[in-house]
Amino acid sequence: MTSKSNLKKSVQGWLTGILQDPITKILMKNSHLTRAQIETLLIDILSENIAERKLVYEEKAKLRLLKEGVSRGAFNRTLKQARGNVIKSIYTVILLGYLG
């Protein structure tokens, strides 16, 4: 089991590495997701793998790259916006495929 400070360092180091990747930067620039939304989605989806345990949203909110993290409410709002944008993008691709 990882301590909270080690978990935060591990997740933030991992996030920083991903977000600094040149291909990630190009894809983010041309995406409909904001940096905060991408960061939040990644934390939500993958942080439990690093922690090797279930994390509550309050813990996930503290893993953001901001010094103090964000509130649970702000994390959840950003996550909802990110999920909505991803779903809309998927529907757009399906619509374009359907229309030919």
PDB file of C-alpha atoms in Angstrom:
ATOM      1  CA  MET A   1       0.000   0.000   0.000  1.00  0.00           C
ATOM      2  CA  THR A   2       1.321   3.436  -0.941  1.00  0.00           C
ATOM      3  CA  SER A   3       1.319   6.383   1.501  1.00  0.00           C
ATOM      4  CA  LYS A   4      -0.648   9.486   0.488  1.00  0.00           C
ATOM      5  CA  SER A   5       2.430  11.622  -0.194  1.00  0.00           C
ATOM      6  CA  ASN A   6       4.127   8.850  -2.182  1.00  0.00           C
ATOM      7  CA  LEU A   7       0.898   8.239  -4.093  1.00  0.00           C
ATOM      8  CA  LYS A   8       0.605  11.931  -4.949  1.00  0.00           C
ATOM      9  CA  LYS A   9       4.247  12.062  -6.110  1.00  0.00           C
ATOM     10  CA  SER A  10       3.837   8.895  -8.179  1.00  0.00           C
ATOM     11  CA  VAL A  11       0.613  10.002  -9.860  1.00  0.00           C
ATOM     12  CA  GLN A  12       1.817  13.551 -10.474  1.00  0.00           C
ATOM     13  CA  GLY A  13       5.139  12.332 -11.891  1.00  0.00           C
ATOM     14  CA  TRP A  14       3.287   9.953 -14.172  1.00  0.00           C
ATOM     15  CA  LEU A  15       0.856  12.721 -15.253  1.00  0.00           C
ATOM     16  CA  THR A  16       3.670  15.184 -15.906  1.00  0.00           C
ATOM     17  CA  GLY A  17       5.450  12.630 -18.069  1.00  0.00           C
ATOM     18  CA  ILE A  18       2.327  11.919 -20.108  1.00  0.00           C
ATOM     19  CA  LEU A  19       1.415  15.590 -20.530  1.00  0.00           C
ATOM     20  CA  GLN A  20       4.974  16.521 -21.610  1.00  0.00           C
ATOM     21  CA  ASP A  21       5.072  13.845 -24.315  1.00  0.00           C
ATOM     22  CA  PRO A  22       5.325  15.561 -27.751  1.00  0.00           C
ATOM     23  CA  ILE A  23       2.618  13.395 -29.329  1.00  0.00           C
ATOM     24  CA  THR A  24       0.297  13.976 -26.374  1.00  0.00           C
ATOM     25  CA  LYS A  25       0.854  17.736 -26.731  1.00  0.00           C
ATOM     26  CA  ILE A  26      -0.091  17.658 -30.433  1.00  0.00           C
ATOM     27  CA  LEU A  27      -3.169  15.540 -29.775  1.00  0.00           C
ATOM     28  CA  MET A  28      -4.244  17.769 -26.861  1.00  0.00           C
ATOM     29  CA  LYS A  29      -3.838  20.907 -28.965  1.00  0.00           C
ATOM     30  CA  ASN A  30      -6.272  19.518 -31.537  1.00  0.00           C
ATOM     31  CA  SER A  31      -8.669  17.985 -29.021  1.00  0.00           C
ATOM     32  CA  HIS A  32     -11.919  19.321 -27.594  1.00  0.00           C
ATOM     33  CA  LEU A  33     -10.684  18.447 -24.115  1.00  0.00           C
ATOM     34  CA  THR A  34      -8.947  20.984 -21.900  1.00  0.00           C
ATOM     35  CA  ARG A  35      -5.732  20.112 -20.091  1.00  0.00           C
ATOM     36  CA  ALA A  36      -7.673  20.001 -16.808  1.00  0.00           C
ATOM     37  CA  GLN A  37     -10.224  17.624 -18.318  1.00  0.00           C
ATOM     38  CA  ILE A  38      -7.525  15.286 -19.664  1.00  0.00           C
ATOM     39  CA  GLU A  39      -5.697  15.359 -16.345  1.00  0.00           C
ATOM     40  CA  THR A  40      -8.931  14.629 -14.470  1.00  0.00           C
ATOM     41  CA  LEU A  41      -9.906  11.758 -16.792  1.00  0.00           C
ATOM     42  CA  LEU A  42      -6.462  10.181 -16.451  1.00  0.00           C
ATOM     43  CA  ILE A  43      -6.571  10.466 -12.664  1.00  0.00           C
ATOM     44  CA  ASP A  44     -10.067   8.996 -12.535  1.00  0.00           C
ATOM     45  CA  ILE A  45      -9.289   6.079 -14.822  1.00  0.00           C
ATOM     46  CA  LEU A  46      -5.732   5.131 -13.902  1.00  0.00           C
ATOM     47  CA  SER A  47      -4.810   6.406 -10.412  1.00  0.00           C
ATOM     48  CA  GLU A  48      -6.299   3.354  -8.684  1.00  0.00           C
ATOM     49  CA  ASN A  49      -3.866   1.145 -10.614  1.00  0.00           C
ATOM     50  CA  ILE A  50      -0.956   3.109  -9.168  1.00  0.00           C
ATOM     51  CA  ALA A  51      -2.492   3.180  -5.671  1.00  0.00           C
ATOM     52  CA  GLU A  52      -3.371  -0.524  -5.858  1.00  0.00           C
ATOM     53  CA  ARG A  53      -6.611   0.265  -4.016  1.00  0.00           C
ATOM     54  CA  LYS A  54      -9.948   2.002  -4.513  1.00  0.00           C
ATOM     55  CA  LEU A  55      -9.737   5.803  -4.199  1.00  0.00           C
ATOM     56  CA  VAL A  56     -12.623   8.078  -3.264  1.00  0.00           C
ATOM     57  CA  TYR A  57     -13.159  11.220  -5.345  1.00  0.00           C
ATOM     58  CA  GLU A  58     -11.851  13.449  -2.566  1.00  0.00           C
ATOM     59  CA  GLU A  59      -8.509  11.609  -2.760  1.00  0.00           C
ATOM     60  CA  LYS A  60      -8.504  11.775  -6.556  1.00  0.00           C
ATOM     61  CA  ALA A  61      -9.147  15.539  -6.423  1.00  0.00           C
ATOM     62  CA  LYS A  62      -5.968  16.008  -4.366  1.00  0.00           C
ATOM     63  CA  LEU A  63      -3.918  14.279  -7.091  1.00  0.00           C
ATOM     64  CA  ARG A  64      -4.347  17.071  -9.643  1.00  0.00           C
ATOM     65  CA  LEU A  65      -1.115  18.828 -10.645  1.00  0.00           C
ATOM     66  CA  LEU A  66      -2.139  22.013  -8.849  1.00  0.00           C
ATOM     67  CA  LYS A  67      -0.267  22.515  -5.572  1.00  0.00           C
ATOM     68  CA  GLU A  68      -3.288  21.948  -3.347  1.00  0.00           C
ATOM     69  CA  GLY A  69      -5.316  19.844  -5.767  1.00  0.00           C
ATOM     70  CA  VAL A  70      -8.938  20.871  -6.233  1.00  0.00           C
ATOM     71  CA  SER A  71     -12.141  20.382  -4.291  1.00  0.00           C
ATOM     72  CA  ARG A  72     -14.126  17.196  -4.778  1.00  0.00           C
ATOM     73  CA  GLY A  73     -16.917  19.242  -6.385  1.00  0.00           C
ATOM     74  CA  ALA A  74     -14.565  20.885  -8.891  1.00  0.00           C
ATOM     75  CA  PHE A  75     -13.017  17.500  -9.711  1.00  0.00           C
ATOM     76  CA  ASN A  76     -16.449  15.971 -10.293  1.00  0.00           C
ATOM     77  CA  ARG A  77     -17.606  18.905 -12.470  1.00  0.00           C
ATOM     78  CA  THR A  78     -14.477  18.707 -14.608  1.00  0.00           C
ATOM     79  CA  LEU A  79     -14.854  14.931 -14.879  1.00  0.00           C
ATOM     80  CA  LYS A  80     -18.495  15.305 -15.966  1.00  0.00           C
ATOM     81  CA  GLN A  81     -17.510  17.867 -18.623  1.00  0.00           C
ATOM     82  CA  ALA A  82     -14.683  15.637 -19.882  1.00  0.00           C
ATOM     83  CA  ARG A  83     -16.913  12.572 -20.115  1.00  0.00           C
ATOM     84  CA  GLY A  84     -19.556  14.618 -21.933  1.00  0.00           C
ATOM     85  CA  ASN A  85     -17.000  15.884 -24.447  1.00  0.00           C
ATOM     86  CA  VAL A  86     -15.689  12.362 -25.067  1.00  0.00           C
ATOM     87  CA  ILE A  87     -19.211  11.020 -25.608  1.00  0.00           C
ATOM     88  CA  LYS A  88     -20.043  13.855 -28.020  1.00  0.00           C
ATOM     89  CA  SER A  89     -16.832  13.185 -29.950  1.00  0.00           C
ATOM     90  CA  ILE A  90     -17.706   9.507 -30.272  1.00  0.00           C
ATOM     91  CA  TYR A  91     -21.195  10.366 -31.518  1.00  0.00           C
ATOM     92  CA  THR A  92     -19.665  12.778 -34.040  1.00  0.00           C
ATOM     93  CA  VAL A  93     -17.407  10.058 -35.444  1.00  0.00           C
ATOM     94  CA  ILE A  94     -20.330   7.607 -35.616  1.00  0.00           C
ATOM     95  CA  LEU A  95     -22.527  10.225 -37.324  1.00  0.00           C
ATOM     96  CA  LEU A  96     -19.862  10.965 -39.927  1.00  0.00           C
ATOM     97  CA  GLY A  97     -19.429   7.257 -40.598  1.00  0.00           C
ATOM     98  CA  TYR A  98     -23.180   6.802 -40.923  1.00  0.00           C
ATOM     99  CA  LEU A  99     -23.540   9.731 -43.321  1.00  0.00           C
ATOM    100  CA  GLY A 100     -20.706   8.408 -45.440  1.00  0.00           C
TER     101      GLY A 100
END
